[in-house]
mmCIF file of C-alpha atoms and ligand atoms in Angstrom:
data_model
loop_
_atom_site.group_PDB
_atom_site.id
_atom_site.type_symbol
_atom_site.label_atom_id
_atom_site.label_comp_id
_atom_site.label_asym_id
_atom_site.label_seq_id
_atom_site.Cartn_x
_atom_site.Cartn_y
_atom_site.Cartn_z
ATOM 1 C CA UNK A 1 0.456 -31.220 -16.263
ATOM 2 C CA UNK A 2 -1.011 -29.933 -19.579
ATOM 3 C CA UNK A 3 -3.610 -27.155 -19.246
ATOM 4 C CA UNK A 4 -6.074 -26.798 -22.111
ATOM 5 C CA UNK A 5 -7.584 -23.456 -21.045
ATOM 6 C CA UNK A 6 -5.972 -20.402 -19.448
ATOM 7 C CA UNK A 7 -6.928 -18.676 -16.184
ATOM 8 C CA UNK A 8 -9.276 -16.179 -17.900
ATOM 9 C CA UNK A 9 -11.592 -19.054 -18.677
ATOM 10 C CA UNK A 10 -12.426 -19.201 -14.974
ATOM 11 C CA UNK A 11 -11.602 -15.884 -13.311
ATOM 12 C CA UNK A 12 -13.334 -13.295 -15.488
ATOM 13 C CA UNK A 13 -11.832 -10.160 -16.903
ATOM 14 C CA UNK A 14 -11.450 -7.910 -13.877
ATOM 15 C CA UNK A 15 -7.691 -7.444 -13.597
ATOM 16 C CA UNK A 16 -5.156 -5.836 -15.890
ATOM 17 C CA UNK A 17 -3.189 -8.996 -16.672
ATOM 18 C CA UNK A 18 0.299 -9.509 -18.046
ATOM 19 C CA UNK A 19 1.718 -12.444 -20.003
ATOM 20 C CA UNK A 20 3.986 -13.851 -17.289
ATOM 21 C CA UNK A 21 3.399 -17.229 -15.663
ATOM 22 C CA UNK A 22 5.297 -16.934 -12.381
ATOM 23 C CA UNK A 23 6.821 -20.121 -11.006
ATOM 24 C CA UNK A 24 9.068 -18.986 -8.168
ATOM 25 C CA UNK A 25 10.542 -16.006 -6.381
ATOM 26 C CA UNK A 26 13.472 -15.106 -4.147
ATOM 27 C CA UNK A 27 14.307 -11.679 -2.749
ATOM 28 C CA UNK A 28 13.786 -9.080 -5.520
ATOM 29 C CA UNK A 29 13.583 -11.668 -8.312
ATOM 30 C CA UNK A 30 10.899 -13.775 -9.942
ATOM 31 C CA UNK A 31 11.248 -16.596 -12.465
ATOM 32 C CA UNK A 32 8.609 -17.712 -14.940
ATOM 33 C CA UNK A 33 7.794 -21.289 -15.903
ATOM 34 C CA UNK A 34 10.393 -21.119 -18.710
ATOM 35 C CA UNK A 35 13.081 -20.145 -16.207
ATOM 36 C CA UNK A 36 13.300 -16.517 -17.383
ATOM 37 C CA UNK A 37 14.393 -14.140 -14.582
ATOM 38 C CA UNK A 38 12.695 -10.822 -13.783
ATOM 39 C CA UNK A 39 13.563 -7.987 -11.418
ATOM 40 C CA UNK A 40 10.332 -7.532 -9.498
ATOM 41 C CA UNK A 41 9.631 -3.819 -9.120
ATOM 42 C CA UNK A 42 5.936 -4.668 -9.061
ATOM 43 C CA UNK A 43 6.588 -6.414 -5.736
ATOM 44 C CA UNK A 44 3.181 -8.103 -5.610
ATOM 45 C CA UNK A 45 1.612 -4.603 -5.440
ATOM 46 C CA UNK A 46 3.634 -4.056 -2.281
ATOM 47 C CA UNK A 47 3.033 -7.442 -0.664
ATOM 48 C CA UNK A 48 6.553 -8.796 -1.278
ATOM 49 C CA UNK A 49 7.818 -6.309 1.323
ATOM 50 C CA UNK A 50 10.576 -8.426 2.931
ATOM 51 C CA UNK A 51 11.396 -10.159 -0.352
ATOM 52 C CA UNK A 52 9.952 -13.190 -2.067
ATOM 53 C CA UNK A 53 10.292 -16.355 0.004
ATOM 54 C CA UNK A 54 12.159 -14.547 2.763
ATOM 55 C CA UNK A 55 14.018 -17.293 4.693
ATOM 56 C CA UNK A 56 12.655 -16.209 8.064
ATOM 57 C CA UNK A 57 9.086 -16.235 6.737
ATOM 58 C CA UNK A 58 9.443 -19.574 4.938
ATOM 59 C CA UNK A 59 10.836 -21.261 8.051
ATOM 60 C CA UNK A 60 8.155 -19.795 10.302
ATOM 61 C CA UNK A 61 5.371 -20.941 7.959
ATOM 62 C CA UNK A 62 6.842 -24.455 7.703
ATOM 63 C CA UNK A 63 7.138 -24.762 11.466
ATOM 64 C CA UNK A 64 3.669 -23.383 12.175
ATOM 65 C CA UNK A 65 2.018 -25.466 9.428
ATOM 66 C CA UNK A 66 3.058 -28.611 11.255
ATOM 67 C CA UNK A 67 1.520 -27.435 14.522
ATOM 68 C CA UNK A 68 -1.712 -25.578 13.863
ATOM 69 C CA UNK A 69 -3.113 -23.871 10.771
ATOM 70 C CA UNK A 70 -6.390 -22.445 11.989
ATOM 71 C CA UNK A 71 -7.558 -21.063 15.314
ATOM 72 C CA UNK A 72 -10.586 -18.802 15.677
ATOM 73 C CA UNK A 73 -10.312 -15.567 17.663
ATOM 74 C CA UNK A 74 -12.661 -17.047 20.251
ATOM 75 C CA UNK A 75 -9.709 -19.229 21.350
ATOM 76 C CA UNK A 76 -6.223 -18.188 22.430
ATOM 77 C CA UNK A 77 -3.078 -19.060 20.517
ATOM 78 C CA UNK A 78 0.633 -18.489 21.216
ATOM 79 C CA UNK A 79 1.575 -17.782 17.607
ATOM 80 C CA UNK A 80 -0.905 -14.888 17.725
ATOM 81 C CA UNK A 81 0.363 -13.715 21.122
ATOM 82 C CA UNK A 82 3.967 -13.709 19.909
ATOM 83 C CA UNK A 83 2.948 -11.678 16.857
ATOM 84 C CA UNK A 84 1.025 -9.174 19.004
ATOM 85 C CA UNK A 85 4.019 -8.700 21.278
ATOM 86 C CA UNK A 86 6.246 -7.970 18.285
ATOM 87 C CA UNK A 87 3.673 -5.786 16.539
ATOM 88 C CA UNK A 88 3.284 -3.487 19.514
ATOM 89 C CA UNK A 89 7.028 -2.819 19.589
ATOM 90 C CA UNK A 90 6.850 -1.169 16.141
ATOM 91 C CA UNK A 91 3.511 0.676 15.977
ATOM 92 C CA UNK A 92 2.987 4.247 17.225
ATOM 93 C CA UNK A 93 2.582 4.148 21.013
ATOM 94 C CA UNK A 94 -0.885 5.694 21.131
ATOM 95 C CA UNK A 95 -2.254 2.749 19.131
ATOM 96 C CA UNK A 96 -2.698 -0.076 21.587
ATOM 97 C CA UNK A 97 -5.580 -2.164 20.283
ATOM 98 C CA UNK A 98 -5.830 -4.179 17.088
ATOM 99 C CA UNK A 99 -8.538 -5.844 15.048
ATOM 100 C CA UNK A 100 -7.340 -8.702 12.819
ATOM 101 C CA UNK A 101 -8.717 -9.269 9.327
ATOM 102 C CA UNK A 102 -7.418 -10.617 6.042
ATOM 103 C CA UNK A 103 -6.996 -7.759 3.569
ATOM 104 C CA UNK A 104 -6.569 -4.025 3.203
ATOM 105 C CA UNK A 105 -10.175 -3.448 2.251
ATOM 106 C CA UNK A 106 -11.413 -5.220 5.371
ATOM 107 C CA UNK A 107 -8.986 -3.221 7.440
ATOM 108 C CA UNK A 108 -10.304 0.096 6.042
ATOM 109 C CA UNK A 109 -13.924 -0.997 6.377
ATOM 110 C CA UNK A 110 -13.368 -1.947 10.012
ATOM 111 C CA UNK A 111 -11.643 1.401 10.651
ATOM 112 C CA UNK A 112 -14.636 3.267 9.255
ATOM 113 C CA UNK A 113 -17.124 1.159 11.179
ATOM 114 C CA UNK A 114 -15.216 1.591 14.469
ATOM 115 C CA UNK A 115 -14.823 5.312 13.961
ATOM 116 C CA UNK A 116 -18.496 5.791 13.120
ATOM 117 C CA UNK A 117 -19.511 3.932 16.266
ATOM 118 C CA UNK A 118 -16.987 5.798 18.432
ATOM 119 C CA UNK A 119 -17.842 9.279 17.162
ATOM 120 C CA UNK A 120 -21.514 8.513 16.629
ATOM 121 C CA UNK A 121 -21.161 10.403 13.358
ATOM 122 C CA UNK A 122 -21.578 8.907 9.922
ATOM 123 C CA UNK A 123 -19.781 11.536 7.842
ATOM 124 C CA UNK A 124 -16.254 10.875 6.572
ATOM 125 C CA UNK A 125 -13.836 13.084 4.713
ATOM 126 C CA UNK A 126 -11.530 11.143 2.387
ATOM 127 C CA UNK A 127 -8.533 12.901 0.927
ATOM 128 C CA UNK A 128 -7.746 12.449 -2.750
ATOM 129 C CA UNK A 129 -4.345 13.217 -4.151
ATOM 130 C CA UNK A 130 -4.012 16.327 -6.224
ATOM 131 C CA UNK A 131 -0.855 16.702 -8.161
ATOM 132 C CA UNK A 132 0.137 19.471 -10.521
ATOM 133 C CA UNK A 133 -3.451 20.667 -10.334
ATOM 134 C CA UNK A 134 -4.891 17.352 -11.513
ATOM 135 C CA UNK A 135 -7.190 15.397 -9.276
ATOM 136 C CA UNK A 136 -6.304 11.773 -8.892
ATOM 137 C CA UNK A 137 -8.487 8.894 -7.800
ATOM 138 C CA UNK A 138 -8.782 7.753 -4.315
ATOM 139 C CA UNK A 139 -7.340 6.593 -1.068
ATOM 140 C CA UNK A 140 -7.705 2.883 -1.644
ATOM 141 C CA UNK A 141 -9.051 0.360 -4.088
ATOM 142 C CA UNK A 142 -12.341 0.514 -2.233
ATOM 143 C CA UNK A 143 -12.443 4.224 -2.922
ATOM 144 C CA UNK A 144 -11.094 4.248 -6.463
ATOM 145 C CA UNK A 145 -12.625 7.246 -8.228
ATOM 146 C CA UNK A 146 -13.207 5.295 -11.432
ATOM 147 C CA UNK A 147 -15.461 2.862 -9.617
ATOM 148 C CA UNK A 148 -16.919 5.292 -7.134
ATOM 149 C CA UNK A 149 -20.122 5.857 -9.063
ATOM 150 C CA UNK A 150 -21.021 2.196 -9.464
ATOM 151 C CA UNK A 151 -20.280 1.469 -5.818
ATOM 152 C CA UNK A 152 -21.679 4.715 -4.467
ATOM 153 C CA UNK A 153 -24.082 3.148 -1.938
ATOM 154 C CA UNK A 154 -21.067 1.654 -0.169
ATOM 155 C CA UNK A 155 -19.610 5.112 0.136
ATOM 156 C CA UNK A 156 -22.683 6.799 1.517
ATOM 157 C CA UNK A 157 -21.638 9.655 3.786
ATOM 158 C CA UNK A 158 -18.118 10.027 2.343
ATOM 159 C CA UNK A 159 -17.038 13.469 1.110
ATOM 160 C CA UNK A 160 -14.024 13.303 -1.195
ATOM 161 C CA UNK A 161 -11.730 16.290 -1.282
ATOM 162 C CA UNK A 162 -8.303 16.849 -2.800
ATOM 163 C CA UNK A 163 -5.066 17.922 -1.126
ATOM 164 C CA UNK A 164 -5.455 21.335 -2.673
ATOM 165 C CA UNK A 165 -8.828 21.788 -0.954
ATOM 166 C CA UNK A 166 -7.431 21.584 2.563
ATOM 167 C CA UNK A 167 -8.579 25.142 3.257
ATOM 168 C CA UNK A 168 -12.186 24.031 2.762
ATOM 169 C CA UNK A 169 -11.923 21.438 5.537
ATOM 170 C CA UNK A 170 -13.142 23.712 8.321
ATOM 171 C CA UNK A 171 -16.248 24.622 6.306
ATOM 172 C CA UNK A 172 -17.041 21.008 5.451
ATOM 173 C CA UNK A 173 -16.633 19.916 9.076
ATOM 174 C CA UNK A 174 -18.734 22.824 10.333
ATOM 175 C CA UNK A 175 -21.598 22.085 7.949
ATOM 176 C CA UNK A 176 -23.980 20.129 10.219
ATOM 177 C CA UNK A 177 -25.478 18.292 7.231
ATOM 178 C CA UNK A 178 -22.184 16.518 6.671
ATOM 179 C CA UNK A 179 -22.172 15.043 10.193
ATOM 180 C CA UNK A 180 -18.366 14.581 9.961
ATOM 181 C CA UNK A 181 -16.643 12.394 12.574
ATOM 182 C CA UNK A 182 -13.712 10.967 10.632
ATOM 183 C CA UNK A 183 -10.930 11.964 8.244
ATOM 184 C CA UNK A 184 -9.156 9.214 6.321
ATOM 185 C CA UNK A 185 -6.020 9.609 4.235
ATOM 186 C CA UNK A 186 -3.073 7.661 2.876
ATOM 187 C CA UNK A 187 -0.044 9.575 4.234
ATOM 188 C CA UNK A 188 1.556 8.977 0.828
ATOM 189 C CA UNK A 189 -0.888 7.913 -1.841
ATOM 190 C CA UNK A 190 0.027 4.770 -3.719
ATOM 191 C CA UNK A 191 -2.718 3.626 -6.038
ATOM 192 C CA UNK A 192 -3.199 7.125 -7.399
ATOM 193 C CA UNK A 193 0.388 7.648 -8.506
ATOM 194 C CA UNK A 194 2.737 8.027 -5.514
ATOM 195 C CA UNK A 195 1.369 11.366 -4.409
ATOM 196 C CA UNK A 196 3.384 12.949 -1.607
ATOM 197 C CA UNK A 197 1.354 15.499 0.376
ATOM 198 C CA UNK A 198 2.659 19.043 0.689
ATOM 199 C CA UNK A 199 4.684 19.729 3.869
ATOM 200 C CA UNK A 200 2.441 20.697 6.758
ATOM 201 C CA UNK A 201 -0.565 18.950 5.236
ATOM 202 C CA UNK A 202 -0.805 15.994 7.634
ATOM 203 C CA UNK A 203 -0.090 18.270 10.611
ATOM 204 C CA UNK A 204 -2.984 20.437 9.516
ATOM 205 C CA UNK A 205 -5.262 17.381 9.343
ATOM 206 C CA UNK A 206 -4.150 16.413 12.860
ATOM 207 C CA UNK A 207 -4.861 19.933 14.130
ATOM 208 C CA UNK A 208 -8.340 19.952 12.603
ATOM 209 C CA UNK A 209 -9.116 16.502 14.044
ATOM 210 C CA UNK A 210 -7.962 17.639 17.492
ATOM 211 C CA UNK A 211 -9.953 20.869 17.236
ATOM 212 C CA UNK A 212 -13.237 19.166 16.287
ATOM 213 C CA UNK A 213 -12.708 15.806 18.048
ATOM 214 C CA UNK A 214 -12.556 13.886 14.797
ATOM 215 C CA UNK A 215 -10.891 10.521 14.346
ATOM 216 C CA UNK A 216 -7.883 10.611 12.004
ATOM 217 C CA UNK A 217 -7.352 7.365 10.082
ATOM 218 C CA UNK A 218 -4.089 6.710 8.264
ATOM 219 C CA UNK A 219 -4.272 4.064 5.582
ATOM 220 C CA UNK A 220 -0.647 2.838 5.754
ATOM 221 C CA UNK A 221 -1.487 -0.329 3.839
ATOM 222 C CA UNK A 222 0.889 0.552 1.020
ATOM 223 C CA UNK A 223 3.112 3.182 2.624
ATOM 224 C CA UNK A 224 3.728 1.540 6.015
ATOM 225 C CA UNK A 225 6.175 -1.023 7.421
ATOM 226 C CA UNK A 226 9.348 0.640 6.172
ATOM 227 C CA UNK A 227 8.189 1.017 2.579
ATOM 228 C CA UNK A 228 9.098 4.723 2.479
ATOM 229 C CA UNK A 229 12.344 4.496 4.472
ATOM 230 C CA UNK A 230 10.635 5.102 7.823
ATOM 231 C CA UNK A 231 8.558 2.503 9.641
ATOM 232 C CA UNK A 232 5.442 4.656 9.025
ATOM 233 C CA UNK A 233 4.989 7.224 6.278
ATOM 234 C CA UNK A 234 3.294 9.535 8.804
ATOM 235 C CA UNK A 235 6.673 9.801 10.584
ATOM 236 C CA UNK A 236 8.069 11.845 7.688
ATOM 237 C CA UNK A 237 5.927 14.678 9.048
ATOM 238 C CA UNK A 238 5.804 13.616 12.727
ATOM 239 C CA UNK A 239 2.049 12.936 12.699
ATOM 240 C CA UNK A 240 0.274 10.063 14.457
ATOM 241 C CA UNK A 241 -3.244 8.886 13.604
ATOM 242 C CA UNK A 242 -6.005 7.601 15.914
ATOM 243 C CA UNK A 243 -6.489 4.552 13.717
ATOM 244 C CA UNK A 244 -3.993 2.951 11.347
ATOM 245 C CA UNK A 245 -4.776 0.363 8.662
ATOM 246 C CA UNK A 246 -2.225 -2.250 7.624
ATOM 247 C CA UNK A 247 -2.228 -5.217 5.250
ATOM 248 C CA UNK A 248 -0.138 -6.077 2.139
ATOM 249 C CA UNK A 249 3.313 -7.180 3.360
ATOM 250 C CA UNK A 250 2.637 -7.465 7.106
ATOM 251 C CA UNK A 251 2.652 -11.282 7.006
ATOM 252 C CA UNK A 252 5.363 -11.808 4.387
ATOM 253 C CA UNK A 253 2.802 -12.557 1.673
ATOM 254 C CA UNK A 254 0.241 -14.512 3.697
ATOM 255 C CA UNK A 255 -3.078 -12.592 3.799
ATOM 256 C CA UNK A 256 -3.528 -10.418 6.882
ATOM 257 C CA UNK A 257 -5.227 -7.093 7.557
ATOM 258 C CA UNK A 258 -4.874 -5.069 10.752
ATOM 259 C CA UNK A 259 -6.832 -2.131 12.097
ATOM 260 C CA UNK A 260 -4.872 -0.532 14.935
ATOM 261 C CA UNK A 261 -6.688 1.934 17.152
ATOM 262 C CA UNK A 262 -6.412 3.992 20.288
ATOM 263 C CA UNK A 263 -7.833 1.796 23.057
ATOM 264 C CA UNK A 264 -11.030 3.789 23.602
ATOM 265 C CA UNK A 265 -12.008 3.398 19.936
ATOM 266 C CA UNK A 266 -11.898 -0.399 19.707
ATOM 267 C CA UNK A 267 -13.190 -0.683 23.267
ATOM 268 C CA UNK A 268 -16.496 0.871 22.207
ATOM 269 C CA UNK A 269 -17.186 -2.147 19.959
ATOM 270 C CA UNK A 270 -19.097 -4.844 21.798
ATOM 271 C CA UNK A 271 -18.958 -8.645 21.456
ATOM 272 C CA UNK A 272 -20.592 -9.708 18.192
ATOM 273 C CA UNK A 273 -20.610 -6.263 16.567
ATOM 274 C CA UNK A 274 -17.731 -7.119 14.235
ATOM 275 C CA UNK A 275 -15.699 -10.248 13.494
ATOM 276 C CA UNK A 276 -13.836 -12.276 10.898
ATOM 277 C CA UNK A 277 -13.591 -16.075 10.650
ATOM 278 C CA UNK A 278 -9.945 -16.154 9.531
ATOM 279 C CA UNK A 279 -8.849 -13.331 11.854
ATOM 280 C CA UNK A 280 -5.626 -13.881 13.789
ATOM 281 C CA UNK A 281 -4.838 -17.052 11.870
ATOM 282 C CA UNK A 282 -1.787 -18.804 13.430
ATOM 283 C CA UNK A 283 -0.069 -19.321 10.082
ATOM 284 C CA UNK A 284 -0.427 -15.656 9.158
ATOM 285 C CA UNK A 285 0.675 -14.659 12.671
ATOM 286 C CA UNK A 286 3.811 -16.845 12.480
ATOM 287 C CA UNK A 287 4.608 -15.311 9.086
ATOM 288 C CA UNK A 288 3.874 -11.862 10.566
ATOM 289 C CA UNK A 289 6.299 -12.377 13.464
ATOM 290 C CA UNK A 290 8.988 -13.461 10.993
ATOM 291 C CA UNK A 291 8.244 -10.397 8.844
ATOM 292 C CA UNK A 292 8.722 -8.059 11.804
ATOM 293 C CA UNK A 293 11.919 -9.947 12.759
ATOM 294 C CA UNK A 294 13.180 -9.372 9.241
ATOM 295 C CA UNK A 295 12.169 -5.687 9.146
ATOM 296 C CA UNK A 296 13.918 -5.036 12.454
ATOM 297 C CA UNK A 297 16.677 -7.685 12.567
ATOM 298 C CA UNK A 298 17.770 -7.286 8.948
ATOM 299 C CA UNK A 299 17.574 -3.452 9.103
ATOM 300 C CA UNK A 300 15.189 -3.351 6.172
ATOM 301 C CA UNK A 301 13.705 0.037 7.025
ATOM 302 C CA UNK A 302 17.183 1.572 6.937
ATOM 303 C CA UNK A 303 17.935 -0.342 3.734
ATOM 304 C CA UNK A 304 14.732 0.952 2.139
ATOM 305 C CA UNK A 305 15.832 4.501 2.910
ATOM 306 C CA UNK A 306 19.388 3.970 1.617
ATOM 307 C CA UNK A 307 18.384 2.113 -1.536
ATOM 308 C CA UNK A 308 15.535 4.542 -2.101
ATOM 309 C CA UNK A 309 17.980 7.442 -2.240
ATOM 310 C CA UNK A 310 20.189 5.560 -4.714
ATOM 311 C CA UNK A 311 17.264 4.385 -6.836
ATOM 312 C CA UNK A 312 15.676 7.816 -6.948
ATOM 313 C CA UNK A 313 18.996 9.432 -7.920
ATOM 314 C CA UNK A 314 19.213 6.972 -10.810
ATOM 315 C CA UNK A 315 15.648 7.781 -11.881
ATOM 316 C CA UNK A 316 16.274 11.525 -11.649
ATOM 317 C CA UNK A 317 19.305 10.923 -13.897
ATOM 318 C CA UNK A 318 16.968 9.276 -16.410
ATOM 319 C CA UNK A 319 14.637 12.280 -16.180
ATOM 320 C CA UNK A 320 17.537 14.492 -17.284
ATOM 321 C CA UNK A 321 18.114 12.381 -20.381
ATOM 322 C CA UNK A 322 14.561 11.378 -21.331
ATOM 323 C CA UNK A 323 12.163 14.143 -22.248
ATOM 324 C CA UNK A 324 9.143 11.876 -21.928
ATOM 325 C CA UNK A 325 9.632 11.671 -18.156
ATOM 326 C CA UNK A 326 7.606 14.413 -16.505
ATOM 327 C CA UNK A 327 8.369 13.734 -12.860
ATOM 328 C CA UNK A 328 10.086 11.350 -10.446
ATOM 329 C CA UNK A 329 8.780 11.202 -6.874
ATOM 330 C CA UNK A 330 8.399 9.183 -3.692
ATOM 331 C CA UNK A 331 10.537 7.874 -0.861
ATOM 332 C CA UNK A 332 12.304 4.613 -0.099
ATOM 333 C CA UNK A 333 10.950 1.690 -2.063
ATOM 334 C CA UNK A 334 7.783 3.579 -3.050
ATOM 335 C CA UNK A 335 8.671 5.505 -6.169
ATOM 336 C CA UNK A 336 6.750 6.913 -9.101
ATOM 337 C CA UNK A 337 7.836 7.945 -12.592
ATOM 338 C CA UNK A 338 5.232 10.120 -14.254
ATOM 339 C CA UNK A 339 5.493 9.968 -18.037
ATOM 340 C CA UNK A 340 4.064 12.337 -20.601
ATOM 341 C CA UNK A 341 2.417 9.410 -22.415
ATOM 342 C CA UNK A 342 0.520 6.181 -21.852
ATOM 343 C CA UNK A 343 2.883 3.600 -20.311
ATOM 344 C CA UNK A 344 1.249 0.407 -21.546
ATOM 345 C CA UNK A 345 3.960 -0.376 -24.116
ATOM 346 C CA UNK A 346 6.665 0.327 -21.517
ATOM 347 C CA UNK A 347 5.129 -2.238 -19.155
ATOM 348 C CA UNK A 348 5.046 -4.919 -21.847
ATOM 349 C CA UNK A 349 8.543 -4.021 -23.056
ATOM 350 C CA UNK A 350 9.692 -4.295 -19.422
ATOM 351 C CA UNK A 351 8.435 -7.872 -19.348
ATOM 352 C CA UNK A 352 10.402 -8.686 -22.531
ATOM 353 C CA UNK A 353 13.507 -7.136 -20.986
ATOM 354 C CA UNK A 354 13.160 -8.868 -17.614
ATOM 355 C CA UNK A 355 11.709 -6.184 -15.332
ATOM 356 C CA UNK A 356 8.189 -6.105 -13.896
ATOM 357 C CA UNK A 357 6.856 -2.588 -13.394
ATOM 358 C CA UNK A 358 3.576 -1.465 -11.891
ATOM 359 C CA UNK A 359 1.238 1.207 -13.208
ATOM 360 C CA UNK A 360 -0.805 3.969 -11.620
ATOM 361 C CA UNK A 361 -3.379 5.296 -13.997
ATOM 362 C CA UNK A 362 -2.390 5.536 -17.632
ATOM 363 C CA UNK A 363 0.883 7.414 -17.418
ATOM 364 C CA UNK A 364 2.602 6.703 -14.113
ATOM 365 C CA UNK A 365 5.084 3.884 -13.539
ATOM 366 C CA UNK A 366 4.922 2.791 -9.925
ATOM 367 C CA UNK A 367 7.797 0.945 -8.276
ATOM 368 C CA UNK A 368 7.172 -1.085 -5.119
ATOM 369 C CA UNK A 369 10.187 -3.425 -5.046
ATOM 370 C CA UNK A 370 10.986 -5.496 -1.963
ATOM 371 C CA UNK A 371 12.884 -3.700 0.803
ATOM 372 C CA UNK A 372 15.725 -6.231 0.444
ATOM 373 C CA UNK A 373 16.875 -4.338 -2.672
ATOM 374 C CA UNK A 374 20.667 -4.088 -3.038
ATOM 375 C CA UNK A 375 22.921 -1.799 -5.065
ATOM 376 C CA UNK A 376 23.402 -4.270 -7.912
ATOM 377 C CA UNK A 377 19.689 -4.886 -8.432
ATOM 378 C CA UNK A 378 19.004 -1.183 -8.089
ATOM 379 C CA UNK A 379 21.550 -0.378 -10.844
ATOM 380 C CA UNK A 380 20.256 -3.216 -13.000
ATOM 381 C CA UNK A 381 16.697 -1.873 -12.608
ATOM 382 C CA UNK A 382 17.739 1.645 -13.606
ATOM 383 C CA UNK A 383 19.518 0.275 -16.694
ATOM 384 C CA UNK A 384 16.483 -1.784 -17.683
ATOM 385 C CA UNK A 385 14.124 1.176 -17.154
ATOM 386 C CA UNK A 386 16.510 3.320 -19.225
ATOM 387 C CA UNK A 387 16.364 0.724 -21.985
ATOM 388 C CA UNK A 388 12.557 0.469 -22.116
ATOM 389 C CA UNK A 389 12.103 4.245 -21.986
ATOM 390 C CA UNK A 390 14.640 4.652 -24.807
ATOM 391 C CA UNK A 391 12.625 2.143 -26.865
ATOM 392 C CA UNK A 392 9.424 4.072 -26.083
ATOM 393 C CA UNK A 393 11.034 7.280 -27.345
ATOM 394 C CA UNK A 394 12.057 5.529 -30.540
ATOM 395 C CA UNK A 395 8.512 4.173 -30.990
ATOM 396 C CA UNK A 396 7.095 7.647 -30.472
ATOM 397 C CA UNK A 397 9.794 9.301 -32.523
ATOM 398 C CA UNK A 398 10.662 11.897 -29.852
HETATM 399 C C1 PLP B 1 -3.526 2.136 0.292
HETATM 400 C C2 PLP B 1 -4.378 0.946 0.081
HETATM 401 N N1 PLP B 1 -5.453 0.742 0.857
HETATM 402 C C3 PLP B 1 -6.234 -0.339 0.698
HETATM 403 C C4 PLP B 1 -5.985 -1.269 -0.288
HETATM 404 C C5 PLP B 1 -6.878 -2.461 -0.439
HETATM 405 O O1 PLP B 1 -6.188 -3.603 -0.027
HETATM 406 P P1 PLP B 1 -6.667 -5.076 -0.442
HETATM 407 O O2 PLP B 1 -6.485 -5.198 -1.928
HETATM 408 O O3 PLP B 1 -5.759 -5.995 0.343
HETATM 409 O O4 PLP B 1 -8.080 -5.219 -0.036
HETATM 410 C C6 PLP B 1 -4.897 -1.092 -1.132
HETATM 411 C C7 PLP B 1 -4.613 -2.057 -2.198
HETATM 412 O O5 PLP B 1 -3.828 -1.846 -3.074
HETATM 413 C C8 PLP B 1 -4.068 0.052 -0.943
HETATM 414 O O6 PLP B 1 -3.005 0.272 -1.713
#
């Protein structure tokens, strides 16, 4: 088929777009329409968790597609029941209710709505990342600092504070005007540049929530499901939330959002107070079951940890040889390389050299490759990153 216009003609200019026309994917690789191969460290912004076209997921989707594609939550369905049974073997034990939706944003919005109803308090504290004294954006796309002003009405009642302001939490909670009932945080912040909280930070949040009866929400949309080498990023510090938000890779690439809660939180929502037409879709549920089978049966969480150590060692090696790298951080398959300069040219050079890299802000390379990473692809990625950073140094004459 010959196309006479490109996608921009129809979709508007609201995404940072790259000149790659993706035709197919398998595992950690993508191929464009000319057959050129790429290592995918962009990983569909974290969605390609169990690898592109994971065999288990493909087979489950094929099988389910022939039986039933849609089934509203007002009816029962065995694909959904099977998924629920698998899901509740991997989530923290105190979370025993779930609300289905179709994206991360919906999952966070539901979490906030449920928590506000449960606590009968509107006020929310949202933690921003603060790294090397700089304040980064936000906890999710919905809360991106850059767009906060234009979407402020949506965020009515949300107080944003940075990691470094943790000592002010007591005061903010105690100020009656704030009417605080909820604290929400990404245990490791993705969108804002792979920001790992200081040790003791999440424990402190938990303690404050317990002290004042606040609901603690973990947005594990990017950091969860083995991404950081543990099933949940909160486990790195032994902290469990009252509500947990999931989306991205939970259904192997098929849209699904989940808001998991302690039973008493979701149980305070009455029939008709919240819903979603696509929720608990059988196709997404079949893909979700296959994703959990792959995470558990193919030891992907363990692999993420192992490959993450190897990958990070390689990146730290690059930091020793390239002065323009300021920092390397993260766990598992959630890694960040903070550069001293704008990374735009590196991203485009990566495409030329066959590696897709993700950005966070202007100067941070973010890597969210699939958890099926192996040693060969890890080494290849390091070599390609070395090559594009060397070219950047030449361009900048440093
Ligand atoms: C941590 C986190 N929360 C929420 C979202 C929003 O998810 P979605 O784009 O599926 O609405 C994202 C998306 O990148 C995210 O990384």
